[in-house]
Tab-separated table of C-alpha atoms in Angstrom:
chain	number	residue	atom	x	y	z
A	679	MET	CA	78.137	68.131	68.527
A	680	LYS	CA	81.406	67.029	68.593
A	681	ARG	CA	84.182	68.737	70.208
A	682	LYS	CA	87.346	70.249	68.947
A	683	ALA	CA	91.001	69.274	70.105
A	684	LEU	CA	93.651	72.332	69.931
A	685	THR	CA	97.255	71.610	70.105
A	686	LEU	CA	99.251	73.189	72.774
A	687	ASP	CA	101.729	75.495	72.700
A	688	LYS	CA	104.649	73.562	74.039
A	689	ASN	CA	106.408	76.743	74.873
A	690	SER	CA	103.543	78.047	77.441
A	691	LEU	CA	104.346	80.181	79.564
A	692	PHE	CA	104.296	80.196	83.417
A	693	ARG	CA	105.749	77.032	84.203
A	694	ILE	CA	105.992	75.404	87.792
A	695	LEU	CA	109.499	73.665	89.274
A	696	LEU	CA	108.550	71.358	92.380
A	697	LEU	CA	111.498	70.289	93.637
A	698	SER	CA	111.657	67.112	96.711
A	699	VAL	CA	115.117	68.100	97.947
A	700	LEU	CA	115.379	71.016	99.711
A	701	ALA	CA	117.656	73.764	99.304
A	702	ILE	CA	118.446	77.481	99.363
A	703	VAL	CA	120.284	78.933	96.727
A	704	ILE	CA	122.310	82.878	97.709
A	705	ASN	CA	122.823	84.893	94.996
A	706	ASN	CA	124.748	87.755	95.281
A	707	ILE	CA	123.181	91.265	93.842
A	708	THR	CA	125.251	94.399	93.484
A	709	LEU	CA	123.918	97.166	95.849
A	710	TYR	CA	123.923	100.461	94.057
A	711	ALA	CA	123.730	103.500	96.464
A	712	GLN	CA	121.240	106.647	95.761
A	713	GLU	CA	122.131	109.805	95.703
A	714	ASP	CA	119.196	111.560	94.763
A	715	LYS	CA	117.295	113.629	97.062
A	716	TYR	CA	113.448	112.303	97.190
A	717	LYS	CA	109.836	112.671	99.856
A	718	GLU	CA	107.632	109.729	100.873
A	719	TYR	CA	104.004	109.964	100.408
A	720	LEU	CA	101.886	107.504	102.810
A	721	GLY	CA	97.920	106.948	101.459
A	722	GLU	CA	95.291	105.045	100.680
A	723	VAL	CA	92.478	105.385	97.986
A	724	PHE	CA	89.013	104.363	98.920
A	725	ASP	CA	85.868	104.632	97.405
A	726	GLN	CA	83.745	107.962	98.788
A	727	GLN	CA	80.888	106.004	99.237
A	728	THR	CA	81.425	102.377	100.351
A	729	LYS	CA	84.307	103.570	101.732
A	730	LYS	CA	86.119	99.729	100.384
A	731	PRO	CA	89.791	100.292	99.548
A	732	LEU	CA	90.394	100.284	95.848
A	733	VAL	CA	92.666	98.043	94.456
A	734	PHE	CA	95.448	98.851	91.905
A	735	ALA	CA	94.331	101.918	91.487
A	736	THR	CA	97.019	104.387	89.930
A	737	LEU	CA	99.054	107.495	90.821
A	738	THR	CA	101.235	109.487	88.644
A	739	LEU	CA	103.037	112.618	89.327
A	740	GLU	CA	102.240	115.225	86.905
A	741	GLY	CA	104.548	115.832	83.526
A	742	THR	CA	106.973	113.093	84.858
A	743	ASN	CA	106.794	109.209	84.222
A	744	ILE	CA	106.628	108.227	87.943
A	745	SER	CA	104.331	106.280	89.322
A	746	THR	CA	102.847	103.575	91.662
A	747	ILE	CA	99.360	101.959	91.969
A	748	THR	CA	97.730	100.956	95.455
A	749	ASN	CA	97.527	97.616	96.849
A	750	THR	CA	95.507	94.854	97.830
A	751	GLU	CA	94.309	96.956	101.123
A	752	GLY	CA	94.558	100.102	99.043
A	753	ALA	CA	97.436	101.445	100.371
A	754	PHE	CA	100.154	103.044	98.534
A	755	LEU	CA	103.725	104.855	99.086
A	756	LEU	CA	104.990	107.266	96.586
A	757	LYS	CA	108.397	108.425	96.308
A	758	VAL	CA	109.016	112.104	94.344
A	759	PRO	CA	112.464	113.800	93.814
A	760	GLU	CA	112.832	116.913	96.039
A	761	GLU	CA	112.095	119.078	92.680
A	762	ASN	CA	108.860	117.391	91.459
A	763	ALA	CA	107.553	119.150	94.896
A	764	GLY	CA	105.504	121.473	93.286
A	765	ASN	CA	103.495	118.767	90.871
A	766	ASN	CA	100.372	117.462	90.982
A	767	VAL	CA	99.463	113.753	91.210
A	768	ILE	CA	96.718	112.351	88.777
A	769	ILE	CA	94.915	109.797	90.586
A	770	SER	CA	92.893	106.808	88.129
A	771	PHE	CA	91.182	104.038	88.754
A	772	LEU	CA	88.658	101.999	85.931
A	773	GLY	CA	84.819	103.185	86.959
A	774	TYR	CA	85.871	106.482	88.938
A	775	GLN	CA	86.698	110.186	87.750
A	776	THR	CA	90.063	110.561	87.922
A	777	LEU	CA	91.632	113.271	90.134
A	778	SER	CA	94.085	115.945	90.082
A	779	LEU	CA	95.850	116.888	94.163
A	780	PRO	CA	98.798	119.457	94.678
A	781	LEU	CA	101.187	117.603	95.604
A	782	SER	CA	101.620	120.430	97.994
A	783	ASN	CA	98.622	119.219	99.902
A	784	PHE	CA	99.951	115.405	100.652
A	785	SER	CA	101.320	114.544	104.280
A	786	GLU	CA	103.789	112.297	104.631
A	787	ASP	CA	101.905	109.805	105.519
A	788	LYS	CA	97.680	109.168	106.428
A	789	ASN	CA	97.131	111.110	103.082
A	790	LYS	CA	93.082	109.632	102.616
A	791	ILE	CA	91.633	109.877	98.889
A	792	GLY	CA	88.379	109.062	97.685
A	793	MET	CA	86.549	108.700	94.570
A	794	LYS	CA	83.787	109.036	93.120
A	795	GLU	CA	82.274	105.999	91.118
A	796	LEU	CA	81.091	106.754	87.617
A	797	ILE	CA	77.724	104.488	86.289
A	798	THR	CA	77.484	104.636	82.311
A	799	GLU	CA	74.747	102.609	80.452
A	800	LEU	CA	75.783	101.163	77.570
A	801	PRO	CA	73.985	102.864	74.060
A	802	GLU	CA	71.598	100.916	72.288
A	803	VAL	CA	72.394	102.846	69.733
A	804	SER	CA	76.266	104.123	68.635
A	805	LEU	CA	78.609	105.446	65.946
A	806	ILE	CA	81.552	104.866	67.156
A	807	VAL	CA	81.378	100.804	68.206
A	808	PRO	CA	81.062	98.260	65.759
A	809	ARG	CA	77.822	95.484	66.184
A	810	ASP	CA	80.751	93.108	65.953
A	811	ALA	CA	82.415	92.435	69.482
A	812	ALA	CA	84.725	90.378	67.753
A	813	ARG	CA	85.830	93.089	64.796
A	814	LEU	CA	86.463	95.471	67.663
A	815	VAL	CA	88.619	93.435	69.636
A	816	ARG	CA	90.603	92.666	65.846
A	817	GLU	CA	90.873	96.301	65.030
A	818	THR	CA	92.389	97.210	68.470
A	819	LEU	CA	94.974	94.940	68.396
A	820	LYS	CA	95.694	95.683	64.883
A	821	LYS	CA	96.271	99.173	65.610
A	822	ARG	CA	98.766	98.665	68.220
A	823	GLY	CA	101.226	100.264	66.211
A	824	GLU	CA	99.856	103.871	65.967
A	825	ASN	CA	97.921	103.925	69.682
A	826	TYR	CA	100.610	102.565	71.838
A	827	ILE	CA	104.051	103.764	72.184
A	828	ASP	CA	106.003	103.868	68.902
A	829	HIS	CA	109.490	104.369	69.922
A	830	PRO	CA	112.175	102.129	72.067
A	831	THR	CA	112.084	102.632	75.916
A	832	VAL	CA	113.757	102.347	79.233
A	833	MET	CA	111.261	101.516	81.886
A	834	THR	CA	111.896	100.650	85.694
A	835	ALA	CA	110.042	98.537	87.234
A	836	PHE	CA	109.028	97.151	90.588
A	837	TYR	CA	108.128	92.962	91.249
A	838	ARG	CA	106.737	91.179	93.448
A	839	GLU	CA	106.726	87.318	94.187
A	840	THR	CA	104.964	85.436	96.582
A	841	ILE	CA	104.011	82.075	97.380
A	842	LYS	CA	102.190	81.332	100.281
A	843	LYS	CA	100.638	77.642	101.876
A	844	ARG	CA	97.061	77.714	102.074
A	845	ARG	CA	96.432	81.393	104.315
A	846	LYS	CA	100.548	81.539	105.584
A	847	ASN	CA	102.849	83.251	103.706
A	848	VAL	CA	106.160	80.904	103.281
A	849	SER	CA	108.533	82.575	100.499
A	850	LEU	CA	108.275	86.389	99.516
A	851	SER	CA	110.640	87.998	96.622
A	852	GLU	CA	110.731	91.498	95.323
A	853	ALA	CA	113.150	93.077	92.648
A	854	VAL	CA	113.175	96.209	90.997
A	855	VAL	CA	114.422	95.544	87.297
A	856	ASN	CA	114.996	97.299	84.049
A	857	ILE	CA	112.509	96.580	81.019
A	858	TYR	CA	114.437	97.802	77.818
A	859	LYS	CA	110.616	97.734	75.736
A	860	ALA	CA	110.498	97.773	72.168
A	861	PRO	CA	107.785	100.042	70.026
A	862	TYR	CA	104.600	98.509	70.204
A	863	SER	CA	104.591	98.058	66.249
A	864	ASN	CA	107.614	96.184	66.698
A	865	ASP	CA	107.762	91.817	67.228
A	866	ARG	CA	111.381	91.988	69.191
A	867	THR	CA	110.414	90.452	72.874
A	868	ASP	CA	111.605	92.921	75.237
A	869	ALA	CA	115.005	92.400	77.529
A	870	LEU	CA	115.136	92.593	81.252
A	871	LYS	CA	118.046	93.028	83.327
A	872	LEU	CA	118.066	92.847	86.939
A	873	PHE	CA	119.216	95.747	89.199
A	874	LYS	CA	118.585	94.772	92.814
A	875	ALA	CA	116.662	91.819	94.691
A	876	ARG	CA	116.096	90.262	97.589
A	877	LYS	CA	114.368	87.314	98.269
A	878	SER	CA	113.565	84.565	101.710
A	879	THR	CA	112.133	81.542	101.995
A	880	ASP	CA	110.529	79.385	104.943
A	881	TYR	CA	111.056	75.579	103.385
A	882	SER	CA	110.076	74.467	106.757
A	883	LYS	CA	106.201	75.210	105.455
A	884	LEU	CA	106.693	73.470	102.443
A	885	ASP	CA	105.703	70.195	103.571
A	886	THR	CA	109.526	68.659	101.667
A	887	VAL	CA	108.527	70.075	98.907
A	888	ALA	CA	110.403	73.756	96.895
A	889	LEU	CA	107.048	75.017	95.209
A	890	LYS	CA	109.260	77.852	93.170
A	891	LEU	CA	108.439	79.549	90.130
A	892	GLN	CA	110.331	79.808	86.758
A	893	GLY	CA	109.906	82.791	84.516
A	894	GLY	CA	110.224	85.583	87.838
A	895	PRO	CA	109.232	89.041	85.665
A	896	PHE	CA	108.411	87.675	82.640
A	897	ASN	CA	105.707	86.090	84.102
A	898	ALA	CA	103.923	89.484	84.629
A	899	LEU	CA	105.671	90.962	81.531
A	900	PHE	CA	104.078	88.339	79.082
A	901	VAL	CA	100.593	89.511	80.552
A	902	ASP	CA	100.861	92.568	78.105
A	903	MET	CA	98.472	91.499	76.117
A	904	VAL	CA	98.445	94.260	73.441
A	905	LYS	CA	102.591	93.337	73.352
A	906	TYR	CA	102.101	89.690	73.338
A	907	PRO	CA	98.444	89.381	71.120
A	908	ASN	CA	99.576	85.850	70.365
A	909	TYR	CA	99.780	84.132	73.854
A	910	ILE	CA	95.791	84.778	73.561
A	911	PHE	CA	94.446	86.145	70.384
A	912	SER	CA	96.624	84.069	67.687
A	913	ASP	CA	94.977	83.410	64.166
A	914	ASN	CA	94.640	80.110	65.143
A	915	TYR	CA	92.776	80.328	67.894
A	916	PHE	CA	91.246	83.805	67.327
A	917	GLU	CA	87.792	81.928	66.118
A	918	HIS	CA	87.817	79.436	69.095
A	919	TYR	CA	86.272	82.198	71.435
A	920	ASN	CA	83.027	84.256	71.676
A	921	PHE	CA	83.081	87.678	71.638
A	922	SER	CA	80.154	89.764	73.179
A	923	PHE	CA	79.587	93.392	74.807
A	924	VAL	CA	78.643	93.305	78.533
A	925	ASN	CA	78.573	97.254	79.811
A	926	SER	CA	80.373	100.570	79.595
A	927	THR	CA	82.850	102.387	82.068
A	928	ARG	CA	84.723	105.581	82.171
A	929	VAL	CA	88.661	106.539	82.396
A	930	GLY	CA	88.649	109.673	83.377
A	931	ASP	CA	86.927	111.302	80.296
A	932	LYS	CA	86.802	107.921	77.921
A	933	LEU	CA	84.200	105.987	78.118
A	934	ILE	CA	84.669	102.290	77.507
A	935	TYR	CA	83.551	99.309	76.319
A	936	VAL	CA	83.905	96.190	78.260
A	937	ILE	CA	83.525	92.791	75.693
A	938	LYS	CA	83.103	89.475	77.547
A	939	PHE	CA	85.476	86.714	75.977
A	940	GLU	CA	84.922	83.016	76.228
A	941	GLN	CA	85.895	79.552	74.860
A	942	LYS	CA	83.092	78.498	72.434
A	943	PRO	CA	81.446	74.924	73.993
A	944	GLU	CA	82.928	72.670	71.205
A	945	ILE	CA	86.322	73.437	72.242
A	946	ILE	CA	87.756	70.954	75.080
A	947	ASP	CA	91.443	72.160	75.298
A	948	PRO	CA	91.563	75.348	78.069
A	949	LEU	CA	91.764	78.532	76.627
A	950	TYR	CA	90.849	81.556	78.066
A	951	THR	CA	87.155	84.120	79.663
A	952	GLY	CA	87.509	87.714	80.769
A	953	LYS	CA	87.139	90.849	80.166
A	954	LEU	CA	88.271	93.265	77.858
A	955	TYR	CA	87.721	97.210	78.612
A	956	ILE	CA	88.558	99.174	75.346
A	957	ASP	CA	88.394	102.700	74.752
A	958	ALA	CA	86.571	102.193	71.154
A	959	GLU	CA	86.688	105.459	70.123
A	960	ASN	CA	89.947	105.246	69.515
A	961	LYS	CA	90.236	101.290	69.599
A	962	ILE	CA	92.627	101.419	72.173
A	963	LEU	CA	92.708	98.348	75.436
A	964	THR	CA	92.893	100.431	78.511
A	965	SER	CA	92.194	97.117	80.969
A	966	ALA	CA	91.832	93.513	80.362
A	967	ILE	CA	90.696	90.671	82.843
A	968	TYR	CA	90.326	87.098	82.619
A	969	SER	CA	91.512	83.211	83.738
A	970	LEU	CA	92.733	80.312	82.228
A	971	ASN	CA	90.076	76.851	81.882
A	972	ILE	CA	91.393	75.038	84.235
A	973	THR	CA	88.467	71.931	83.882
A	974	ASN	CA	90.672	69.631	82.371
A	975	LYS	CA	92.821	68.806	85.339
A	976	ASP	CA	94.545	66.185	83.492
A	977	LEU	CA	95.363	68.885	80.296
A	978	ALA	CA	96.111	72.105	83.135
A	979	SER	CA	98.423	69.777	85.143
A	980	LYS	CA	101.005	69.478	81.375
A	981	MET	CA	100.485	72.978	80.653
A	982	PHE	CA	102.098	74.582	84.515
A	983	VAL	CA	103.458	71.505	86.208
A	984	ARG	CA	107.116	70.874	85.348
A	985	LYS	CA	108.810	68.441	87.599
A	986	LYS	CA	106.956	67.091	90.917
A	987	PRO	CA	107.384	64.066	92.947
A	988	LYS	CA	106.672	60.880	92.093
A	989	ASN	CA	104.649	60.080	95.089
A	990	ALA	CA	102.372	62.918	94.614
A	991	GLU	CA	99.987	64.240	91.996
A	992	VAL	CA	99.832	68.410	91.714
A	993	TRP	CA	97.462	70.608	89.178
A	994	PRO	CA	96.746	73.708	89.166
A	995	THR	CA	92.972	74.927	90.978
A	996	GLU	CA	92.673	78.300	89.736
A	997	VAL	CA	94.572	80.237	86.719
A	998	ALA	CA	94.010	84.512	86.632
A	999	TYR	CA	95.451	87.557	84.902
A	1000	ARG	CA	95.278	90.990	84.854
A	1001	VAL	CA	96.909	93.668	82.544
A	1002	ASP	CA	96.213	97.584	82.944
A	1003	TYR	CA	97.973	100.678	80.319
A	1004	ARG	CA	98.250	104.190	81.192
A	1005	GLU	CA	98.601	107.097	78.891
A	1006	LYS	CA	100.813	109.812	78.333
A	1007	ASP	CA	100.950	112.928	75.611
A	1008	GLY	CA	97.998	110.492	73.586
A	1009	LYS	CA	100.141	107.113	73.459
A	1010	TRP	CA	99.169	104.161	75.986
A	1011	TYR	CA	102.178	102.195	77.580
A	1012	TYR	CA	102.329	98.629	79.793
A	1013	GLY	CA	101.700	100.036	83.415
A	1014	TYR	CA	100.877	97.102	85.651
A	1015	SER	CA	100.207	92.900	85.870
A	1016	ASN	CA	99.840	90.618	88.289
A	1017	VAL	CA	99.141	86.577	87.794
A	1018	LEU	CA	97.723	84.112	90.637
A	1019	LEU	CA	98.199	80.785	90.154
A	1020	GLU	CA	96.480	78.036	92.580
A	1021	PHE	CA	97.704	74.068	93.006
A	1022	LYS	CA	97.067	71.553	94.678
A	1023	VAL	CA	99.492	68.747	96.151
A	1024	ASP	CA	97.711	65.470	96.643
A	1025	TRP	CA	100.087	63.111	98.422
A	1026	ASP	CA	99.799	59.169	98.370
A	1027	LYS	CA	98.819	57.634	101.711
A	1028	ARG	CA	97.608	61.115	103.527
A	1029	LEU	CA	94.720	61.854	104.151
A	1030	PHE	CA	94.667	65.672	103.701
A	1031	ASN	CA	95.949	67.425	100.130
A	1032	SER	CA	98.276	70.638	100.347
A	1033	VAL	CA	96.628	74.148	98.447
A	1034	TYR	CA	99.746	76.256	97.468
A	1035	SER	CA	98.781	79.649	95.733
A	1036	MET	CA	101.383	81.618	93.687
A	1037	SER	CA	101.528	85.653	92.548
A	1038	CYS	CA	103.992	87.289	90.765
A	1039	GLU	CA	103.276	91.221	90.278
A	1040	MET	CA	105.083	93.921	88.466
A	1041	ALA	CA	104.107	97.703	88.362
A	1042	ILE	CA	106.052	100.786	86.053
A	1043	THR	CA	107.457	103.174	88.652
A	1044	ASP	CA	109.112	105.343	85.974
A	1045	TRP	CA	110.118	105.238	82.362
A	1046	GLU	CA	112.131	107.144	79.461
A	1047	ARG	CA	112.900	107.535	75.976
A	1048	ASN	CA	115.302	104.513	75.028
A	1049	THR	CA	117.231	107.423	72.848
A	1050	ASP	CA	120.611	104.863	71.973
A	1051	ASN	CA	118.077	101.880	71.243
A	1052	THR	CA	120.381	100.534	74.083
A	1053	ILE	CA	120.062	96.791	75.272
A	1054	PRO	CA	122.325	94.338	77.623
A	1055	LYS	CA	124.059	92.174	76.601
A	1056	TYR	CA	122.565	88.339	76.335
A	1057	LYS	CA	124.913	87.467	79.058
A	1058	ASP	CA	123.655	90.551	81.377
A	1059	ARG	CA	119.840	90.122	80.983
A	1060	VAL	CA	117.008	88.066	83.066
A	1061	LYS	CA	116.859	84.766	81.295
A	1062	SER	CA	112.930	83.946	80.185
A	1063	ASP	CA	113.368	80.789	82.617
A	1064	ILE	CA	114.751	82.260	85.620
A	1065	ILE	CA	113.444	81.070	89.145
A	1066	LEU	CA	114.839	83.820	91.703
A	1067	SER	CA	117.522	82.721	94.071
A	1068	ASP	CA	117.336	83.440	97.688
A	1069	GLU	CA	118.485	86.780	99.399
A	1070	ALA	CA	117.811	87.422	102.575
A	1071	ILE	CA	119.593	90.610	102.826
A	1072	GLY	CA	117.604	93.725	103.184
A	1073	PHE	CA	114.730	92.909	105.016
A	1074	ALA	CA	116.033	93.729	108.044
A	1075	ASP	CA	117.159	97.364	106.523
A	1076	PRO	CA	114.153	99.734	105.573
A	1077	ASP	CA	115.611	102.072	103.654
A	1078	PHE	CA	116.709	98.492	100.513
A	1079	TRP	CA	114.701	100.253	98.185
A	1080	GLY	CA	115.765	103.674	97.904
A	1081	GLU	CA	113.861	105.901	95.821
A	1082	TYR	CA	112.694	103.371	93.526
A	1083	ASN	CA	108.951	102.906	93.795
A	1084	ILE	CA	107.558	99.832	95.292
A	1085	ILE	CA	103.868	98.286	95.936
A	1086	GLU	CA	103.052	98.899	99.555
A	1087	PRO	CA	103.190	95.585	101.564
A	1088	GLU	CA	100.019	94.315	102.561
A	1089	LYS	CA	99.991	93.355	106.458
A	1090	SER	CA	99.990	89.235	105.193
A	1091	ILE	CA	103.346	90.831	103.600
A	1092	GLU	CA	104.289	93.052	106.268
A	1093	SER	CA	104.155	90.155	108.917
A	1094	ALA	CA	106.018	87.817	107.019
A	1095	ILE	CA	108.965	90.074	106.670
A	1096	LYS	CA	108.662	90.279	110.518
A	1097	LYS	CA	109.105	86.481	110.411
A	1098	ILE	CA	112.204	86.540	108.300
A	1099	GLN	CA	113.602	88.919	110.384
A	1100	ARG	CA	113.339	87.173	113.175
A	1101	GLN	CA	114.790	84.021	111.301
A	1102	LEU	CA	117.746	85.569	110.227
A	1103	ARG	CA	118.279	86.964	114.343
A	1104	ARG	CA	117.990	83.651	114.852
A	1105	GLY	CA	120.879	82.811	112.368
A	1106	LYS	CA	123.073	84.405	113.723
A	1107	ILE	CA	122.687	83.911	117.527
A	1108	ASN	CA	122.923	80.240	116.515
A	1109	GLY	CA	125.258	80.847	113.581
A	1110	ALA	CA	122.779	78.592	111.518
A	1111	GLY	CA	122.758	79.157	107.372
A	1112	ASN	CA	119.967	80.222	105.353
A	1113	GLY	CA	118.965	76.248	104.651
A	1114	THR	CA	116.602	73.753	106.255
A	1115	THR	CA	116.590	69.951	106.020
A	1116	ALA	CA	113.705	67.756	105.035
A	1117	ARG	CA	111.554	66.380	107.032
């Protein structure tokens, strides 16, 4: 069978800067005081039977747009304005029974929430599901203007970016951004404005290579497959995939069909493979989990590595994505996404190579209707090629984020923050700056 080659998109997302000269750039960011009073609730969400943590479960304050998600250990931190103390909290997770619990039953910490799994077999005959899986995907993407938010909104989002060398954290960035999101029926690119951020990097652990992620929050935002379908399922690429029904599950009382997609074997250039979770009755994409085919090392390297040292070969070994959507008043919207990129750096005249992983995630924690369709001026927007600059201020301050809902740090990130704090203290004692020198 003859294999077909595609033309690679020159504007591919998620590019990496690899710089051989070490530097730390300090970016002064104005910090805004928070006057509203709020309460914090800590806890964890887990499978009621197996006791395993449920990762990326959503907790939403009923009657509001305030929400947060659990981290990779199932832990959450929910910040609630005092005037909403009488509301319920809605806890949802794909394939589990949705819970509604009074906030008055929550303590400030140690809230343990067990969820019951729902298992639904795919019916042999269904009147609401087309037999053609590809057709269902097409129809779902075409109905985005009907099923998703159809008016301009301003979303508050928490963004986190982590770089690891093997299992050790070497860089941690966090930010709160405002997303000026156009209606899903509109092809206009969403605008971002940085509100508050902090970052610190231990460059001494980076093998004399400063590994930086270009794009910042846009990397996570562009995973919104419904808003930006052309990055994966453009008209030119759609026919290069095979689609098939796998099984079914539930989100609350909605029957969700799982569709697997993968590139056809005759296509040689890297495309995607993964699963789409679709409410087939209403033609709504509720989640997508997928990865890039990177078996061709050279092609994958050209897509992701923008600059590298001459004495090193750099290529990605894993590129994975996830996006989840939420629903309010019959309309769905982007709620959470993450990106994982793993790279190998093979140095000349070195016996062992270096392995780095870069991950970024963003969660919508609140949103409101943008009645005036206000968009920040171009000079005030986050640029799509941004590299978050280093800002250590805030890691020693437990109240840095104020009332903003954030993704509760995992233990590994907490360890990284403690190391950063120690570095800051040593720097103050020794009169040293934040920079390091190349070995």
